[in-house]
Tab-separated table of C-alpha atoms and ligand atoms in Angstrom:
chain	number	residue	atom	x	y	z
A	8	MET	CA	51.989	62.407	83.205
A	9	ALA	CA	52.372	59.216	85.204
A	10	THR	CA	55.877	57.951	85.962
A	11	VAL	CA	56.627	54.280	85.305
A	12	LEU	CA	59.613	52.429	86.737
A	13	LEU	CA	60.393	49.507	84.443
A	14	ILE	CA	62.577	46.808	86.062
A	15	GLU	CA	63.674	44.464	83.290
A	16	ASP	CA	67.048	42.828	82.662
A	17	ASP	CA	66.536	42.031	78.976
A	18	GLN	CA	67.961	45.082	77.222
A	19	ARG	CA	65.971	44.596	74.031
A	20	ILE	CA	62.638	44.327	75.852
A	21	ARG	CA	63.579	47.133	78.252
A	22	GLU	CA	64.380	49.626	75.501
A	23	LEU	CA	61.427	48.663	73.329
A	24	VAL	CA	58.864	48.783	76.130
A	25	ALA	CA	60.322	52.039	77.511
A	26	SER	CA	60.099	53.806	74.172
A	27	ARG	CA	56.603	52.509	73.434
A	28	LEU	CA	55.299	53.494	76.868
A	29	ALA	CA	56.801	56.952	76.376
A	30	GLY	CA	54.818	57.107	73.145
A	31	HIS	CA	51.707	56.393	75.189
A	32	GLY	CA	52.355	59.424	77.375
A	33	PHE	CA	54.166	57.814	80.314
A	34	ALA	CA	57.397	59.179	81.790
A	35	VAL	CA	59.554	56.054	81.899
A	36	ARG	CA	62.548	55.219	84.110
A	37	THR	CA	64.314	51.899	83.800
A	38	ALA	CA	66.443	49.583	85.913
A	39	GLU	CA	68.255	46.513	84.580
A	40	ALA	CA	68.412	44.617	87.852
A	41	GLY	CA	66.274	44.144	90.925
A	42	LEU	CA	68.311	45.962	93.550
A	43	GLN	CA	68.996	48.855	91.181
A	44	GLY	CA	65.232	49.076	90.682
A	45	LEU	CA	64.620	49.034	94.418
A	46	GLU	CA	67.149	51.841	94.940
A	47	SER	CA	65.530	53.916	92.215
A	48	LEU	CA	62.121	53.306	93.742
A	49	LEU	CA	63.236	54.302	97.229
A	50	ALA	CA	65.060	57.403	95.962
A	51	ASP	CA	62.044	58.671	94.022
A	52	PRO	CA	58.867	56.573	94.110
A	53	PRO	CA	57.223	56.316	90.670
A	54	ASP	CA	53.435	56.210	90.134
A	55	VAL	CA	53.561	52.594	88.998
A	56	VAL	CA	56.123	49.781	88.704
A	57	VAL	CA	56.464	47.226	85.916
A	58	LEU	CA	58.429	44.332	87.365
A	59	ASP	CA	59.957	41.480	85.394
A	60	LEU	CA	59.888	38.348	87.547
A	61	GLY	CA	62.994	36.759	86.028
A	62	LEU	CA	65.814	39.025	87.219
A	63	PRO	CA	69.495	38.103	87.499
A	64	ASP	CA	70.181	39.290	91.036
A	65	ILE	CA	67.037	38.681	93.025
A	66	ASP	CA	63.870	36.645	92.718
A	67	GLY	CA	61.101	38.853	91.346
A	68	VAL	CA	58.565	37.659	93.908
A	69	ASP	CA	60.985	38.404	96.769
A	70	LEU	CA	61.533	41.876	95.337
A	71	LEU	CA	57.775	42.345	95.049
A	72	ARG	CA	57.410	41.525	98.757
A	73	MET	CA	60.255	43.914	99.638
A	74	ILE	CA	58.587	46.760	97.745
A	75	ARG	CA	55.229	45.918	99.323
A	76	THR	CA	56.551	46.153	102.888
A	77	GLY	CA	57.111	49.880	102.473
A	78	HIS	CA	55.007	51.050	99.531
A	79	ASP	CA	51.471	50.642	98.294
A	80	LEU	CA	52.125	51.961	94.793
A	81	PRO	CA	50.663	49.837	91.999
A	82	ILE	CA	52.864	47.031	90.637
A	83	VAL	CA	52.277	45.215	87.369
A	84	VAL	CA	54.310	42.044	86.998
A	85	ALA	CA	55.654	40.860	83.653
A	86	THR	CA	56.187	37.146	83.505
A	87	ALA	CA	57.421	34.823	80.804
A	88	ARG	CA	56.057	31.908	82.719
A	89	ASP	CA	52.437	31.371	81.917
A	90	ASP	CA	51.913	29.374	85.049
A	91	GLU	CA	48.667	29.799	86.880
A	92	ALA	CA	50.034	28.761	90.255
A	93	GLU	CA	52.813	31.318	89.961
A	94	ILE	CA	50.450	34.083	88.927
A	95	VAL	CA	48.228	33.395	91.935
A	96	GLY	CA	51.332	33.551	94.144
A	97	VAL	CA	52.392	36.835	92.558
A	98	LEU	CA	48.976	38.397	93.108
A	99	ASP	CA	48.992	37.097	96.709
A	100	ALA	CA	52.438	38.661	97.182
A	101	GLY	CA	50.926	42.049	96.341
A	102	ALA	CA	50.988	42.543	92.565
A	103	ASP	CA	48.057	44.562	91.247
A	104	ASP	CA	48.054	42.963	87.817
A	105	TYR	CA	50.263	40.964	85.471
A	106	VAL	CA	51.106	40.614	81.800
A	107	VAL	CA	52.469	37.470	80.199
A	108	LYS	CA	55.338	37.803	77.714
A	109	PRO	CA	55.267	38.452	74.888
A	110	PHE	CA	52.902	41.375	75.463
A	111	SER	CA	52.242	44.438	73.338
A	112	ALA	CA	53.038	47.900	74.653
A	113	GLU	CA	49.421	48.872	73.936
A	114	HIS	CA	48.216	46.063	76.178
A	115	LEU	CA	50.651	47.020	78.938
A	116	ALA	CA	49.722	50.711	78.650
A	117	ALA	CA	46.042	49.803	79.043
A	118	ARG	CA	46.823	47.685	82.123
A	119	LEU	CA	48.882	50.533	83.594
A	120	ARG	CA	46.076	53.029	83.056
A	121	ALA	CA	43.654	50.608	84.703
A	122	VAL	CA	45.775	50.070	87.837
A	123	LEU	CA	46.455	53.815	88.052
A	124	ARG	CA	42.735	54.488	87.805
A	125	ARG	CA	42.036	51.986	90.566
A	126	SER	CA	44.795	53.366	92.780
A	127	GLY	CA	43.329	56.820	92.141
A	128	GLY	CA	46.488	58.494	93.307
A	129	THR	CA	47.656	60.128	90.118
A	130	ALA	CA	46.634	62.524	87.433
A	131	GLU	CA	46.485	59.584	85.052
A	132	ALA	CA	43.102	58.727	86.512
A	133	GLY	CA	40.955	60.857	84.246
A	134	LEU	CA	43.103	60.826	81.139
A	135	LEU	CA	41.125	61.639	77.981
A	136	VAL	CA	42.460	60.027	74.818
A	137	VAL	CA	41.382	60.976	71.289
A	138	GLY	CA	43.614	59.396	68.674
A	139	GLU	CA	47.151	60.579	69.405
A	140	LEU	CA	45.829	63.346	71.615
A	141	GLU	CA	46.016	62.777	75.379
A	142	ILE	CA	44.494	65.260	77.789
A	143	ASP	CA	45.116	65.108	81.506
A	144	PRO	CA	42.465	67.330	83.145
A	145	ALA	CA	43.977	67.086	86.640
A	146	GLY	CA	47.495	68.006	85.529
A	147	ARG	CA	46.125	70.368	82.843
A	148	VAL	CA	48.487	68.897	80.278
A	149	ALA	CA	47.643	68.112	76.662
A	150	ILE	CA	49.964	65.963	74.576
A	151	LEU	CA	49.714	65.435	70.824
A	152	ALA	CA	51.763	62.552	69.386
A	153	GLY	CA	54.160	62.737	72.332
A	154	SER	CA	54.660	66.518	72.298
A	155	GLN	CA	53.139	68.737	74.942
A	156	LEU	CA	50.884	71.504	73.607
A	157	ASP	CA	51.378	75.038	74.858
A	158	LEU	CA	47.786	76.072	75.550
A	159	THR	CA	46.246	79.027	77.340
A	160	ARG	CA	43.795	78.310	80.145
A	161	ARG	CA	40.785	78.888	77.882
A	162	GLU	CA	42.198	76.833	75.033
A	163	PHE	CA	42.784	73.979	77.448
A	164	ASP	CA	39.222	74.245	78.831
A	165	LEU	CA	37.869	74.232	75.287
A	166	LEU	CA	39.945	71.211	74.263
A	167	GLU	CA	39.044	69.336	77.450
A	168	HIS	CA	35.319	69.952	76.979
A	169	LEU	CA	35.469	68.815	73.350
A	170	ALA	CA	37.497	65.740	74.373
A	171	ARG	CA	34.905	64.807	77.009
A	172	ASN	CA	32.386	64.807	74.167
A	173	ALA	CA	34.716	63.345	71.531
A	174	GLY	CA	32.985	62.084	68.419
A	175	THR	CA	29.872	64.197	68.948
A	176	VAL	CA	29.079	67.705	67.770
A	177	VAL	CA	29.084	70.183	70.645
A	178	SER	CA	26.828	73.180	70.050
A	179	ARG	CA	28.072	76.729	70.330
A	180	ALA	CA	25.496	77.364	73.061
A	181	ASP	CA	26.924	74.442	75.021
A	182	LEU	CA	30.495	75.736	74.581
A	183	LEU	CA	29.468	79.198	75.769
A	184	ALA	CA	27.734	77.708	78.799
A	185	GLN	CA	30.387	75.145	79.740
A	186	VAL	CA	33.668	76.771	78.699
A	187	TRP	CA	32.866	80.480	78.911
A	188	ASN	CA	30.301	80.166	81.672
A	189	GLN	CA	27.791	82.204	79.665
A	190	PRO	CA	24.623	80.082	79.843
A	191	TYR	CA	22.500	82.800	78.271
A	192	GLY	CA	24.594	83.151	75.151
A	193	GLY	CA	27.415	85.387	74.085
A	194	SER	CA	29.534	86.205	71.113
A	195	ASP	CA	30.175	83.538	68.497
A	196	LYS	CA	33.236	85.568	67.581
A	197	THR	CA	34.863	84.582	70.880
A	198	ILE	CA	34.436	80.914	70.086
A	199	ASP	CA	35.726	81.355	66.545
A	200	VAL	CA	38.874	83.123	67.695
A	201	HIS	CA	39.706	80.486	70.307
A	202	LEU	CA	38.936	77.662	67.905
A	203	SER	CA	41.286	79.124	65.348
A	204	TRP	CA	44.090	79.433	67.915
A	205	LEU	CA	43.492	75.904	69.132
A	206	ARG	CA	43.414	74.643	65.562
A	207	ARG	CA	46.787	76.254	64.858
A	208	LYS	CA	48.308	74.661	67.965
A	209	LEU	CA	47.004	71.282	66.858
A	210	GLY	CA	48.877	71.893	63.612
A	211	GLU	CA	45.851	71.936	61.343
A	212	THR	CA	43.701	74.321	59.322
A	213	ALA	CA	39.957	74.768	58.903
A	214	ASP	CA	40.290	73.623	55.290
A	215	ASN	CA	42.256	70.507	56.246
A	216	PRO	CA	40.918	69.475	59.661
A	217	ARG	CA	42.338	66.444	61.423
A	218	TYR	CA	40.940	66.565	64.959
A	219	LEU	CA	38.834	69.701	65.057
A	220	HIS	CA	35.784	69.685	62.801
A	221	THR	CA	33.456	72.668	62.491
A	222	VAL	CA	29.935	71.746	61.488
A	223	ARG	CA	28.490	74.918	60.005
A	224	GLY	CA	25.474	76.240	61.833
A	225	VAL	CA	25.622	73.442	64.409
A	226	GLY	CA	28.851	73.385	66.392
A	227	VAL	CA	32.233	71.729	66.742
A	228	LYS	CA	33.399	68.146	67.002
A	229	LEU	CA	36.699	66.699	68.201
A	230	ALA	CA	37.445	63.305	66.674
A	231	PRO	CA	40.525	61.244	65.809
A	232	PRO	CA	41.750	61.615	62.204
A	233	GLU	CA	40.259	59.115	59.748
B	18	CA	CA1	64.151	38.707	82.672
């Protein structure tokens, strides 16, 4: 899970954005002023910073430069001022990307994932998302609607493989080859048992599937609920 430091003085925006980003699988820390944000950053560098330019105690662009002198972590600037000259200046000062207020949390989350992917330094890089299900292959963490799933190694491998092929039916032969490393076939029973455990942990049943769909005689498909 990637850690976001949100530096924003407007309490309403700060709380709303923090809770929405948490819902998108980010671990969020907040600061309500620039120097407080800088202290938090120095004490424990996050994976990415969201920086409001209009702060009460310090100019956002100055703060951006201060962070940049010692850190190359990705910074996304939030600005209320839709001013092209300013945005160019902000990018020149070292911002990786920007959002213009008002922005949606979904939009910001997408921008954060993109800068994290480009920076390549965190587990967020290869995040697989299927509906409310988020799977982080590097960190081996699966989150459903904000709650972490308690999966065994094999269940995680199975879920990850299905998520990499989300929306398409994966054959049993393919599962045996890719998840169980049995390219020449094996017991269907093994697959059935693990699927039923995984299904239970996803909080669903074979009769009322949400994410995990068994296609009789063909294979299994992971897809977001209708
Ligand atoms: Ca502000």
